[in-house]
PDB file of C-alpha atoms in Angstrom:
ATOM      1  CA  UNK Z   1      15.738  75.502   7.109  1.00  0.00           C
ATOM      2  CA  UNK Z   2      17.404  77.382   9.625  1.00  0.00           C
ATOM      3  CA  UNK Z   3      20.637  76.719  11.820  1.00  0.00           C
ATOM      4  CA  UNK Z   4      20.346  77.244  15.894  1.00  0.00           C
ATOM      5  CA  UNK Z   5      23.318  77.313  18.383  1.00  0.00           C
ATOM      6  CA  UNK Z   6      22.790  75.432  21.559  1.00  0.00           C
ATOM      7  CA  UNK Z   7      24.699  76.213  25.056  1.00  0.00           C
ATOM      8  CA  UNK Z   8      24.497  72.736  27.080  1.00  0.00           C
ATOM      9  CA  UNK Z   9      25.453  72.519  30.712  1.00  0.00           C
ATOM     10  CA  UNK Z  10      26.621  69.110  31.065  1.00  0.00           C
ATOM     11  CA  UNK Z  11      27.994  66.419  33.643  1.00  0.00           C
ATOM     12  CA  UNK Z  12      31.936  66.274  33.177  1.00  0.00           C
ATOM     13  CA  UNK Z  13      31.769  62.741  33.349  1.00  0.00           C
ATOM     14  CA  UNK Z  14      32.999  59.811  31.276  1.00  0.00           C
ATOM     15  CA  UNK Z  15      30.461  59.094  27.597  1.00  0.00           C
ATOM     16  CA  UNK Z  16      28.610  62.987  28.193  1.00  0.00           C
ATOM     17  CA  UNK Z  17      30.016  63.614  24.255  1.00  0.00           C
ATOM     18  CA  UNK Z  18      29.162  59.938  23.464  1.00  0.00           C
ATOM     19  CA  UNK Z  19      25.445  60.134  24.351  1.00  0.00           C
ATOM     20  CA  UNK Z  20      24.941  63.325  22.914  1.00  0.00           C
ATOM     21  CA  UNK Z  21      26.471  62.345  19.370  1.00  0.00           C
ATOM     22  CA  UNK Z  22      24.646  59.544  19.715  1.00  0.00           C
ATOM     23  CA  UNK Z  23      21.314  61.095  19.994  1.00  0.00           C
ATOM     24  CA  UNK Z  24      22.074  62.583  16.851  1.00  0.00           C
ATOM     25  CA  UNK Z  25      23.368  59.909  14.437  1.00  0.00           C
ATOM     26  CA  UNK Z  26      20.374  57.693  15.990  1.00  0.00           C
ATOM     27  CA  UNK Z  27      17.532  60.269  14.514  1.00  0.00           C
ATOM     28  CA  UNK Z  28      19.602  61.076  11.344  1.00  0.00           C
ATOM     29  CA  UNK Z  29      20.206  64.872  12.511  1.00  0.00           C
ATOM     30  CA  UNK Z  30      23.915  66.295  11.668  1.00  0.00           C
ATOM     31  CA  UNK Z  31      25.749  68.393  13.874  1.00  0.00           C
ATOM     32  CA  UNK Z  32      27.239  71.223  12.254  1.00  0.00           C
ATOM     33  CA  UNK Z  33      29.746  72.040  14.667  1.00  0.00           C
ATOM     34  CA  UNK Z  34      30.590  70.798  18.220  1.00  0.00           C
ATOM     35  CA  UNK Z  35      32.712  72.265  21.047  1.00  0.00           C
ATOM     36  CA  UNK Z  36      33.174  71.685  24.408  1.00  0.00           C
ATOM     37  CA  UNK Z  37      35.012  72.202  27.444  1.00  0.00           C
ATOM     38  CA  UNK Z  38      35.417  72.560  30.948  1.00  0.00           C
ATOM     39  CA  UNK Z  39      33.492  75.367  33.020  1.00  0.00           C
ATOM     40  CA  UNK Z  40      34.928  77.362  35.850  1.00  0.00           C
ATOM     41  CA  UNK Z  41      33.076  74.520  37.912  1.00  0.00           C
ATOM     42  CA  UNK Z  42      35.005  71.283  37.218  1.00  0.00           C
ATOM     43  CA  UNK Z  43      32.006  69.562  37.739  1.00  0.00           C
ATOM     44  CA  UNK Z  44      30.163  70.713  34.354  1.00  0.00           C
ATOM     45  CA  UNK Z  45      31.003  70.895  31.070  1.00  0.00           C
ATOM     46  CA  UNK Z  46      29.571  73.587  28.895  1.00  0.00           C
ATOM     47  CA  UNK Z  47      29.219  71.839  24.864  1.00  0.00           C
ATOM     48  CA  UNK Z  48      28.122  74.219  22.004  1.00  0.00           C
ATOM     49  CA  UNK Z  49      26.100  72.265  19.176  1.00  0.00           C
ATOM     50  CA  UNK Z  50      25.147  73.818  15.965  1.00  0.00           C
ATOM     51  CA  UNK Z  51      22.641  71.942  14.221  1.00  0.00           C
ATOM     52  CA  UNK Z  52      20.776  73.145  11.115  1.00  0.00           C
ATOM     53  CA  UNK Z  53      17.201  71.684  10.065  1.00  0.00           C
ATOM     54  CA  UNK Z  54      13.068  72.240  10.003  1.00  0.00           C
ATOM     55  CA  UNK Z  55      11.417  74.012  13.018  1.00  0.00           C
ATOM     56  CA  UNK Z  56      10.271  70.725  14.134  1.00  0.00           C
ATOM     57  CA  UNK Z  57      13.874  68.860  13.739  1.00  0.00           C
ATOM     58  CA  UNK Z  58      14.837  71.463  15.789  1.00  0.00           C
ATOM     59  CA  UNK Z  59      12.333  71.494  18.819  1.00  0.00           C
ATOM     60  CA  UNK Z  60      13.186  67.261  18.664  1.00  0.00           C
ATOM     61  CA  UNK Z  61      16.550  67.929  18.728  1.00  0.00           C
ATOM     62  CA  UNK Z  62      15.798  70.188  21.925  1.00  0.00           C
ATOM     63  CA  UNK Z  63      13.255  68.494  23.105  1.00  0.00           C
ATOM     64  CA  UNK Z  64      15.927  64.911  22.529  1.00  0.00           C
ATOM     65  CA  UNK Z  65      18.528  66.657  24.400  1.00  0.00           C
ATOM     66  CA  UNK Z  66      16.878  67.249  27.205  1.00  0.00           C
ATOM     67  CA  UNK Z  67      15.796  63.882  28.498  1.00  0.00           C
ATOM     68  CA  UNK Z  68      19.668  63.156  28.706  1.00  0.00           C
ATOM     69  CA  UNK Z  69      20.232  62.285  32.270  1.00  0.00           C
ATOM     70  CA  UNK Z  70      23.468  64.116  31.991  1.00  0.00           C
ATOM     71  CA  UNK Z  71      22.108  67.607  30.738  1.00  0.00           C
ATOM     72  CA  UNK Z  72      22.042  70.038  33.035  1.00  0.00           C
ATOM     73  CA  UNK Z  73      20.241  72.957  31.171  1.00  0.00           C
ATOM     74  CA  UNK Z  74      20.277  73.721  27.613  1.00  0.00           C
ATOM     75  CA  UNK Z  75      19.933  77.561  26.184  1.00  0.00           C
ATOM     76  CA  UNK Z  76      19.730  78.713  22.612  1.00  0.00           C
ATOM     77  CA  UNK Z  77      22.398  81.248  21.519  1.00  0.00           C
ATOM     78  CA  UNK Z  78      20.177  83.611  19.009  1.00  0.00           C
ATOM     79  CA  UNK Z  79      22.680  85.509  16.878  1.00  0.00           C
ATOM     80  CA  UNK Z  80      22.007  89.366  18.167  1.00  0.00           C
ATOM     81  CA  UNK Z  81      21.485  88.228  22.244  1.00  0.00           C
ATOM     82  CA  UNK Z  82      25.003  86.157  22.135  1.00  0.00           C
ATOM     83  CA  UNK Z  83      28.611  86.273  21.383  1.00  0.00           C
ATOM     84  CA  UNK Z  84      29.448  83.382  18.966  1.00  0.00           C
ATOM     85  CA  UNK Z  85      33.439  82.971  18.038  1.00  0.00           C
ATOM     86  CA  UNK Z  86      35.085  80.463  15.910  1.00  0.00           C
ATOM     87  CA  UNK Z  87      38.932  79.845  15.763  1.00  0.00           C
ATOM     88  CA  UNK Z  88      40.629  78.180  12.507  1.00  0.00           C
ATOM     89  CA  UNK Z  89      44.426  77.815  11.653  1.00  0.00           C
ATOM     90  CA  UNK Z  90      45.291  77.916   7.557  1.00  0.00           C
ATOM     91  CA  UNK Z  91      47.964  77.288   6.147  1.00  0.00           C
ATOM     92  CA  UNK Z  92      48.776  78.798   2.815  1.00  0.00           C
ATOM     93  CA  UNK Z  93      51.462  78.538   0.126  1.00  0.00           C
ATOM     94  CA  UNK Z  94      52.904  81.455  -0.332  1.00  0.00           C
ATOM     95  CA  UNK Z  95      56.647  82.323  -1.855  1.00  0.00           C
ATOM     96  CA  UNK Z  96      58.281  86.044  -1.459  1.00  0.00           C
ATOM     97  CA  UNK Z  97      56.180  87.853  -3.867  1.00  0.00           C
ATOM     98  CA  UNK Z  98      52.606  86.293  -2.509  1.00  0.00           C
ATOM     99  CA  UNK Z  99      53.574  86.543   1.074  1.00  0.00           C
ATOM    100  CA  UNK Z 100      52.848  90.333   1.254  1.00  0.00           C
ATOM    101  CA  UNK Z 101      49.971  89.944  -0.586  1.00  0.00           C
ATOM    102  CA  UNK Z 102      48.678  86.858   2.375  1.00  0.00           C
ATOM    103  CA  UNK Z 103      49.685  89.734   5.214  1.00  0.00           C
ATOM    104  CA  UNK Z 104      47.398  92.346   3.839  1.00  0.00           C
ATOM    105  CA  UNK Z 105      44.487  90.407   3.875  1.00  0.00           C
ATOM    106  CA  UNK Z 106      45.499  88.968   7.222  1.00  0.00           C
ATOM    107  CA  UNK Z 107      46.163  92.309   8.464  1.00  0.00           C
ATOM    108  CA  UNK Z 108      42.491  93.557   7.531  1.00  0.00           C
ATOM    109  CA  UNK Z 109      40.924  90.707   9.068  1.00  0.00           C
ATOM    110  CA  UNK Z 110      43.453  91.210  12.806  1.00  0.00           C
ATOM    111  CA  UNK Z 111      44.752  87.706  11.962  1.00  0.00           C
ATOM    112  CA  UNK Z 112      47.745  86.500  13.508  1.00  0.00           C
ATOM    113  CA  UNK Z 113      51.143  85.037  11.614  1.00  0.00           C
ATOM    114  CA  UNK Z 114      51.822  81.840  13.962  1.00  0.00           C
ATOM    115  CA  UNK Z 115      54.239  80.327  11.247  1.00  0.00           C
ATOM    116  CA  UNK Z 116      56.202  81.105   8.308  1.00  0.00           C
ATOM    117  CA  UNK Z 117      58.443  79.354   6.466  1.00  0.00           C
ATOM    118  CA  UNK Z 118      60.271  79.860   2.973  1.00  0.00           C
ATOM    119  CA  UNK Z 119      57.372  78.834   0.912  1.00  0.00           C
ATOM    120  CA  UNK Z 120      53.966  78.356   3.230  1.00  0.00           C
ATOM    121  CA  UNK Z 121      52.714  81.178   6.019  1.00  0.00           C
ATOM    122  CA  UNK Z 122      50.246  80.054   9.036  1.00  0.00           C
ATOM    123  CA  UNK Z 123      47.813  82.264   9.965  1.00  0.00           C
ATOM    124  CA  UNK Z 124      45.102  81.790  13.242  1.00  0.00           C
ATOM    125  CA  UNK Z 125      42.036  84.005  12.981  1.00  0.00           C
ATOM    126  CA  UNK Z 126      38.831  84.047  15.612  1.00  0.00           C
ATOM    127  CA  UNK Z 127      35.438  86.026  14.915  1.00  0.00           C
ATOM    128  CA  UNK Z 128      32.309  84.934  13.778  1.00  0.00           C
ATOM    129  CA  UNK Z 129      31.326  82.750  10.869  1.00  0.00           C
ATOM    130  CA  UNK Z 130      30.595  85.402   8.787  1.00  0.00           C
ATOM    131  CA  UNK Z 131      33.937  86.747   9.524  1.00  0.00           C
ATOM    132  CA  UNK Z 132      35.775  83.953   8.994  1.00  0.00           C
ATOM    133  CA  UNK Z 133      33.681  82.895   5.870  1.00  0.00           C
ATOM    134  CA  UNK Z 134      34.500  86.362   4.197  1.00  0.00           C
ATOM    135  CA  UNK Z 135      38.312  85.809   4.921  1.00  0.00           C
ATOM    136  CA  UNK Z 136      38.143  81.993   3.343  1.00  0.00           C
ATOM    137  CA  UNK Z 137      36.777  83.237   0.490  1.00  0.00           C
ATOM    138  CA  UNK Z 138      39.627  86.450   0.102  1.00  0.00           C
ATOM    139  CA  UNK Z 139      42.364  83.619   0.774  1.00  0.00           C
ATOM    140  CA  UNK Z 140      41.163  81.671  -2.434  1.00  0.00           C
ATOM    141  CA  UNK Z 141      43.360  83.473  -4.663  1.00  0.00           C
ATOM    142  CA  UNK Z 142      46.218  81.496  -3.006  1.00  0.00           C
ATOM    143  CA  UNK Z 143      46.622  77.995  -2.144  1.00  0.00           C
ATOM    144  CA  UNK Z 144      45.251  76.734   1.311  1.00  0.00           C
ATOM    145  CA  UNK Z 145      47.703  73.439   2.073  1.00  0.00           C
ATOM    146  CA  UNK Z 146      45.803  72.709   5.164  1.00  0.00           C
ATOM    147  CA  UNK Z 147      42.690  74.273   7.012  1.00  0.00           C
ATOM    148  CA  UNK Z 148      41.498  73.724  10.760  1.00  0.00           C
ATOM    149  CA  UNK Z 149      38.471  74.877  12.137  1.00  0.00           C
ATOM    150  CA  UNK Z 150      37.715  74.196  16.098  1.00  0.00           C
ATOM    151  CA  UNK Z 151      33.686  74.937  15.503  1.00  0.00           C
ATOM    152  CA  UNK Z 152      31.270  77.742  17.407  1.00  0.00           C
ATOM    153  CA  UNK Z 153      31.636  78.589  20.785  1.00  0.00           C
ATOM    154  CA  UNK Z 154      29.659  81.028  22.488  1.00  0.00           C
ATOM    155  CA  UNK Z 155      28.159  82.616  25.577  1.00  0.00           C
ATOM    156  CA  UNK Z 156      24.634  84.852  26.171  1.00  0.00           C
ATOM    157  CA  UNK Z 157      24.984  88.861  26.489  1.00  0.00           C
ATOM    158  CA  UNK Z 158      24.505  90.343  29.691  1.00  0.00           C
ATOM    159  CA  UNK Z 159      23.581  88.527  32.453  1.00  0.00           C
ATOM    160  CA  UNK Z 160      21.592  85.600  30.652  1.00  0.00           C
ATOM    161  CA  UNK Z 161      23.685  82.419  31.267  1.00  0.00           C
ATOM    162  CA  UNK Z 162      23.537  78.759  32.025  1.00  0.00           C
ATOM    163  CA  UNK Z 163      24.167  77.976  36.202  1.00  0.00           C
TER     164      UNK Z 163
END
């Protein structure tokens, strides 16, 4: 099993996100992350999916995707030929002597303090998965109140990229 990031040029039109979960709970695949958002044309959206599965799952997926009336042009984002960023917010309880402690690590991994109150610091971090992965698992010393994660977005290097 292996996970692939797809860039989707899309209508920006009204039930775009609807059809394309759709085409997913329909066949039984899971998205593993979703984002999207407006393009520097207003006219197209650009969505990021993540999906994990098979070979084949993954070429039906593609393949699914595709025959969308609303899909402009779909490109896979391999890991070494794109830039892939995730964002998340955590919140942590943290009192005097553990707030220092919650700095460090945030100051290794260039995350920012958006919040901080007497007993609970807020902290946003972007990078990649693995990035953020090794920074969840450095934070479990302390306890996370509340986690956000907005999912992978990403772009092709270079000159590679969707219309």
């Amino acid at each position: 099993m292996r996970h692939m990031v797809l860039s989707i040029l899309v209508d920006n039109s009204a039930g775009v996100l609807s059809r394309v979960a759709g085409l997913f709970s329909r066949r039984g695949y899971n998205i593993d992350s979703l984002t999207v958002g407006v393009t520097n044309d207003p006219a197209y959206s650009r969505m990021t999916v993540v999906a994990s599965g098979s070979e084949e799952v993954l070429e039906q997926i593609r393949k699914q995707l595709a025959k969308l009336v609303d899909v402009r042009e779909i490109v896979e984002l391999p890991e070494g030929a794109s830039v892939q960023r995730e964002l998340i917010l955590v919140q942590v309880e943290a009192n005097m002597e553990q707030r220092q402690a919650v700095i460090a690590i945030a100051d290794i991994y260039r995350a920012k303090i958006v919040d901080v109150s007497t007993n609970s610091i807020m902290l946003e971090l972007t990078g990649s998965q693995d990035k953020i992965k090794a920074f969840l698992e450095l934070m479990e010393g302390f306890k996370i109140t509340e986690l956000a994660r907005t999912g992978v977005t990403g772009l092709a290097r270079g000159a590679a990229s969707l219309k």
